[in-house]
mmCIF file of C-alpha atoms in Angstrom:
data_model
loop_
_atom_site.group_PDB
_atom_site.id
_atom_site.type_symbol
_atom_site.label_atom_id
_atom_site.label_comp_id
_atom_site.label_asym_id
_atom_site.label_seq_id
_atom_site.Cartn_x
_atom_site.Cartn_y
_atom_site.Cartn_z
ATOM 1 C CA MET A 1 -6.240 -23.505 -14.897
ATOM 2 C CA LEU A 2 -4.195 -20.585 -13.567
ATOM 3 C CA THR A 3 -3.102 -21.020 -9.978
ATOM 4 C CA VAL A 4 -3.157 -17.892 -7.828
ATOM 5 C CA SER A 5 -1.759 -17.302 -4.368
ATOM 6 C CA ALA A 6 -3.296 -15.020 -1.776
ATOM 7 C CA PRO A 7 -0.932 -12.295 -0.512
ATOM 8 C CA HIS A 8 0.914 -13.348 2.679
ATOM 9 C CA ALA A 9 -0.715 -16.811 2.698
ATOM 10 C CA ALA A 10 2.347 -18.760 1.546
ATOM 11 C CA GLU A 11 4.519 -17.101 4.202
ATOM 12 C CA ALA A 12 1.945 -17.808 6.906
ATOM 13 C CA LEU A 13 1.611 -21.429 5.828
ATOM 14 C CA SER A 14 5.381 -21.895 5.905
ATOM 15 C CA ALA A 15 5.537 -20.360 9.380
ATOM 16 C CA HIS A 16 2.676 -22.617 10.480
ATOM 17 C CA ARG A 17 4.655 -25.703 9.434
ATOM 18 C CA SER A 18 7.601 -24.511 11.517
ATOM 19 C CA TYR A 19 5.280 -23.602 14.391
ATOM 20 C CA THR A 20 4.138 -27.211 14.752
ATOM 21 C CA ALA A 21 7.751 -28.226 15.451
ATOM 22 C CA PHE A 22 9.066 -25.141 17.256
ATOM 23 C CA PRO A 23 6.006 -23.295 18.650
ATOM 24 C CA ILE A 24 7.751 -21.020 21.139
ATOM 25 C CA ARG A 25 10.458 -19.939 18.711
ATOM 26 C CA VAL A 26 8.246 -19.476 15.660
ATOM 27 C CA ALA A 27 5.142 -17.948 17.285
ATOM 28 C CA PRO A 28 6.297 -14.308 16.814
ATOM 29 C CA LEU A 29 6.978 -14.895 13.105
ATOM 30 C CA LEU A 30 3.658 -16.645 12.648
ATOM 31 C CA THR A 31 1.712 -13.840 14.298
ATOM 32 C CA THR A 32 3.532 -11.317 12.094
ATOM 33 C CA HIS A 33 2.344 -13.059 8.924
ATOM 34 C CA LEU A 34 -1.150 -13.549 10.342
ATOM 35 C CA THR A 35 -1.318 -9.851 11.185
ATOM 36 C CA ALA A 36 -0.415 -8.996 7.585
ATOM 37 C CA MET A 37 -3.208 -11.313 6.447
ATOM 38 C CA ARG A 38 -5.692 -9.706 8.810
ATOM 39 C CA GLU A 39 -4.772 -6.212 7.626
ATOM 40 C CA TYR A 40 -5.213 -7.268 4.008
ATOM 41 C CA ALA A 41 -8.609 -8.802 4.807
ATOM 42 C CA GLU A 42 -9.681 -5.696 6.712
ATOM 43 C CA ARG A 43 -8.944 -3.550 3.655
ATOM 44 C CA GLN A 44 -11.540 -5.631 1.783
ATOM 45 C CA SER A 45 -13.979 -5.772 4.715
ATOM 46 C CA HIS A 46 -16.703 -3.954 2.755
ATOM 47 C CA ILE A 47 -17.258 -7.452 1.307
ATOM 48 C CA ALA A 48 -18.937 -9.701 3.873
ATOM 49 C CA LEU A 49 -16.743 -12.696 3.062
ATOM 50 C CA TRP A 50 -13.608 -10.682 3.764
ATOM 51 C CA ALA A 51 -15.062 -9.213 6.969
ATOM 52 C CA ASP A 52 -15.705 -12.737 8.273
ATOM 53 C CA THR A 53 -12.222 -13.813 7.181
ATOM 54 C CA ALA A 54 -10.614 -10.887 8.996
ATOM 55 C CA CYS A 55 -12.360 -11.983 12.204
ATOM 56 C CA GLN A 56 -11.257 -15.574 11.730
ATOM 57 C CA VAL A 57 -7.633 -14.560 11.222
ATOM 58 C CA HIS A 58 -7.857 -12.311 14.288
ATOM 59 C CA TYR A 59 -9.057 -15.270 16.376
ATOM 60 C CA ALA A 60 -6.108 -17.280 15.057
ATOM 61 C CA ILE A 61 -3.714 -14.581 16.263
ATOM 62 C CA CYS A 62 -5.410 -14.629 19.674
ATOM 63 C CA ALA A 63 -5.109 -18.425 19.802
ATOM 64 C CA VAL A 64 -1.361 -18.293 19.159
ATOM 65 C CA CYS A 65 -0.870 -15.567 21.760
ATOM 66 C CA PHE A 66 -2.926 -17.503 24.328
ATOM 67 C CA SER A 67 -0.933 -20.677 23.714
ATOM 68 C CA GLN A 68 2.243 -18.713 24.343
ATOM 69 C CA SER A 69 0.979 -17.452 27.684
ATOM 70 C CA GLU A 70 -0.281 -20.845 28.861
ATOM 71 C CA LEU A 71 2.746 -22.833 27.591
ATOM 72 C CA ARG A 72 0.805 -26.104 27.395
ATOM 73 C CA PRO A 73 1.067 -28.509 24.417
ATOM 74 C CA LYS A 74 -2.720 -28.894 24.280
ATOM 75 C CA TYR A 75 -3.276 -25.198 23.600
ATOM 76 C CA ARG A 76 -0.493 -25.123 21.007
ATOM 77 C CA ARG A 77 -2.132 -27.977 19.104
ATOM 78 C CA ILE A 78 -5.470 -26.163 19.209
ATOM 79 C CA ALA A 79 -3.813 -22.944 18.064
ATOM 80 C CA GLY A 80 -2.193 -24.796 15.182
ATOM 81 C CA ARG A 81 -5.576 -26.080 13.952
ATOM 82 C CA VAL A 82 -7.204 -22.654 14.352
ATOM 83 C CA VAL A 83 -4.378 -21.029 12.380
ATOM 84 C CA LEU A 84 -4.538 -23.577 9.558
ATOM 85 C CA ASN A 85 -8.315 -23.145 9.270
ATOM 86 C CA ALA A 86 -7.859 -19.367 9.121
ATOM 87 C CA ILE A 87 -5.246 -19.636 6.358
ATOM 88 C CA VAL A 88 -7.516 -21.919 4.315
ATOM 89 C CA ALA A 89 -10.468 -19.528 4.783
ATOM 90 C CA TYR A 90 -8.258 -16.598 3.777
ATOM 91 C CA GLU A 91 -7.121 -18.306 0.581
ATOM 92 C CA GLU A 92 -10.702 -19.281 -0.266
ATOM 93 C CA ALA A 93 -11.847 -15.689 0.247
ATOM 94 C CA TYR A 94 -9.089 -14.448 -2.043
ATOM 95 C CA VAL A 95 -9.866 -16.942 -4.809
ATOM 96 C CA GLY A 96 -13.589 -16.277 -4.440
ATOM 97 C CA SER A 97 -13.114 -12.548 -4.926
ATOM 98 C CA LEU A 98 -11.045 -12.773 -8.118
ATOM 99 C CA ALA A 99 -12.466 -11.676 -11.426
ATOM 100 C CA ARG A 100 -13.523 -14.713 -13.509
ATOM 101 C CA ASP A 101 -14.652 -15.272 -17.069
ATOM 102 C CA GLU A 102 -17.632 -17.367 -18.191
ATOM 103 C CA ALA A 103 -15.598 -20.593 -17.946
ATOM 104 C CA GLY A 104 -14.656 -19.794 -14.358
ATOM 105 C CA GLU A 105 -11.024 -19.037 -15.153
ATOM 106 C CA TYR A 106 -9.197 -16.130 -13.553
ATOM 107 C CA HIS A 107 -9.319 -13.414 -16.215
ATOM 108 C CA PRO A 108 -9.008 -9.820 -14.949
ATOM 109 C CA ALA A 109 -9.339 -6.907 -17.332
ATOM 110 C CA PRO A 110 -6.005 -5.456 -18.541
ATOM 111 C CA GLY A 111 -4.530 -3.017 -16.054
ATOM 112 C CA THR A 112 -6.723 -4.116 -13.150
ATOM 113 C CA GLU A 113 -4.665 -6.906 -11.574
ATOM 114 C CA TYR A 114 -1.484 -4.838 -11.228
ATOM 115 C CA THR A 115 -2.185 -1.131 -11.386
ATOM 116 C CA PHE A 116 1.481 -0.069 -11.315
ATOM 117 C CA SER A 117 4.821 -1.532 -12.359
ATOM 118 C CA ILE A 118 8.065 -2.245 -10.523
ATOM 119 C CA SER A 119 9.610 0.796 -12.207
ATOM 120 C CA ASP A 120 6.761 2.950 -10.801
ATOM 121 C CA ILE A 121 7.749 1.774 -7.307
ATOM 122 C CA ALA A 122 11.379 2.652 -8.034
ATOM 123 C CA ARG A 123 10.509 6.186 -9.152
ATOM 124 C CA ALA A 124 8.298 6.760 -6.110
ATOM 125 C CA ALA A 125 11.114 5.517 -3.854
ATOM 126 C CA ALA A 126 13.593 7.845 -5.561
ATOM 127 C CA ASP A 127 11.299 10.784 -4.805
ATOM 128 C CA LEU A 128 11.363 9.816 -1.126
ATOM 129 C CA LEU A 129 15.151 9.483 -1.053
ATOM 130 C CA GLY A 130 15.656 13.086 -2.108
ATOM 131 C CA GLU A 131 16.359 15.486 -4.956
ATOM 132 C CA LYS A 132 19.734 13.904 -5.764
ATOM 133 C CA TRP A 133 18.082 10.603 -6.606
ATOM 134 C CA CYS A 134 16.692 9.458 -9.931
ATOM 135 C CA ALA A 135 15.219 6.217 -11.244
ATOM 136 C CA ASP A 136 15.154 4.544 -14.646
ATOM 137 C CA SER A 137 12.905 1.801 -15.912
ATOM 138 C CA GLY A 138 14.088 -1.633 -16.956
ATOM 139 C CA ALA A 139 12.627 -3.343 -20.006
ATOM 140 C CA TRP A 140 8.823 -3.662 -19.775
ATOM 141 C CA GLY A 141 8.908 -1.961 -16.382
ATOM 142 C CA VAL A 142 9.750 -5.201 -14.545
ATOM 143 C CA ARG A 143 12.852 -3.637 -12.990
ATOM 144 C CA GLY A 144 13.788 -0.245 -11.657
ATOM 145 C CA TYR A 145 17.248 1.284 -11.299
ATOM 146 C CA LEU A 146 17.904 3.930 -8.650
ATOM 147 C CA GLN A 147 21.028 6.036 -8.286
ATOM 148 C CA ALA A 148 22.141 9.189 -6.493
ATOM 149 C CA ASP A 149 23.949 11.939 -8.397
ATOM 150 C CA GLY A 150 27.725 11.623 -8.301
ATOM 151 C CA GLU A 151 27.791 7.992 -7.146
ATOM 152 C CA SER A 152 29.258 5.143 -9.184
ATOM 153 C CA HIS A 153 26.929 2.454 -7.866
ATOM 154 C CA GLY A 154 23.166 2.216 -7.714
ATOM 155 C CA TYR A 155 20.350 -0.080 -6.701
ATOM 156 C CA THR A 156 18.207 -2.478 -8.695
ATOM 157 C CA LEU A 157 14.615 -3.136 -7.725
ATOM 158 C CA GLY A 158 13.010 -6.300 -9.023
ATOM 159 C CA VAL A 159 11.237 -9.506 -8.058
ATOM 160 C CA ALA A 160 13.252 -12.467 -6.761
ATOM 161 C CA LEU A 161 12.655 -16.025 -7.987
ATOM 162 C CA SER A 162 10.775 -16.632 -4.734
ATOM 163 C CA GLY A 163 8.268 -13.953 -5.761
ATOM 164 C CA VAL A 164 9.202 -11.307 -3.183
ATOM 165 C CA LEU A 165 10.248 -7.748 -3.936
ATOM 166 C CA HIS A 166 14.052 -7.510 -3.910
ATOM 167 C CA VAL A 167 16.483 -4.561 -3.715
ATOM 168 C CA GLU A 168 20.068 -5.176 -4.748
ATOM 169 C CA THR A 169 23.197 -3.028 -4.797
ATOM 170 C CA SER A 170 24.724 -2.745 -8.269
ATOM 171 C CA PRO A 171 27.282 -3.939 -9.128
ATOM 172 C CA GLU A 172 28.254 -5.458 -5.737
ATOM 173 C CA GLY A 173 25.164 -7.637 -5.430
ATOM 174 C CA ASP A 174 24.358 -7.210 -1.725
ATOM 175 C CA GLY A 175 20.591 -7.205 -1.433
ATOM 176 C CA ARG A 176 17.451 -7.311 0.689
ATOM 177 C CA ASP A 177 14.272 -9.356 0.253
ATOM 178 C CA LEU A 178 11.215 -7.374 1.318
ATOM 179 C CA PHE A 179 9.087 -10.113 2.882
ATOM 180 C CA ASP A 180 6.749 -7.676 4.651
ATOM 181 C CA VAL A 181 5.111 -6.250 1.509
ATOM 182 C CA CYS A 182 2.980 -7.653 -1.292
ATOM 183 C CA SER A 183 1.610 -6.557 -4.658
ATOM 184 C CA ALA A 184 -1.717 -5.632 -3.055
ATOM 185 C CA ASP A 185 -0.078 -2.855 -1.006
ATOM 186 C CA ARG A 186 -0.386 0.786 -2.023
ATOM 187 C CA LEU A 187 2.307 2.319 -4.216
ATOM 188 C CA SER A 188 3.160 4.837 -1.493
ATOM 189 C CA SER A 189 3.648 2.081 1.103
ATOM 190 C CA LEU A 190 5.865 0.059 -1.217
ATOM 191 C CA ALA A 191 7.942 3.142 -2.035
ATOM 192 C CA VAL A 192 8.544 3.826 1.665
ATOM 193 C CA ARG A 193 9.684 0.243 2.241
ATOM 194 C CA VAL A 194 12.023 0.287 -0.780
ATOM 195 C CA ALA A 195 13.516 3.623 0.274
ATOM 196 C CA ASP A 196 14.104 2.249 3.791
ATOM 197 C CA ALA A 197 15.797 -0.849 2.350
ATOM 198 C CA ILE A 198 18.148 1.296 0.278
ATOM 199 C CA ARG A 199 19.035 3.372 3.345
ATOM 200 C CA GLU A 200 19.818 0.126 5.203
ATOM 201 C CA LEU A 201 22.053 -1.054 2.370
ATOM 202 C CA ARG A 202 23.886 2.277 2.321
ATOM 203 C CA LYS A 203 24.595 2.024 6.038
ATOM 204 C CA ALA A 204 26.064 -1.419 5.484
ATOM 205 C CA ASP A 205 28.387 -0.207 2.715
#
């Protein structure tokens, strides 16, 4: 059976594990990932299951914020349970909404799971960076190469082994992992984030 992972869920679960040990330090990171989950759920809120999930994740965010204001171990433990329940509900909503074949396996129609490629993101980011920028596609569209006219180095857009979108300076190798985006985001949003990452890398050069 194919295993699928809900966008932002793995990051939230990892932050939740750290939150149980270091609640004050990790709470801001945890709420950031929970907020991303809530926003994703809200985009699917025309489906009742997702609308309920968005509310549950919102309550989890409130629980973490309340535990931070009260600064009592009891409330942190409660917040931890509320958060974990929200993550589980979120993952169940995601799996429940996937396209499935007659055997119950995940089997989306071609072109429906990922509606654009990494190279599409690269070209859209190049458009945002300005007229001097161009982008080329890597093999099968799984990478994108961006470069400004007259410059000897460029930037490679791809997916890291961890599964996150990654921008890397070529050939130096300095890069950025884009933890705050996922494949469910709009092409325009991803292009903005990639363009911003390239500007950050250029400032660091």
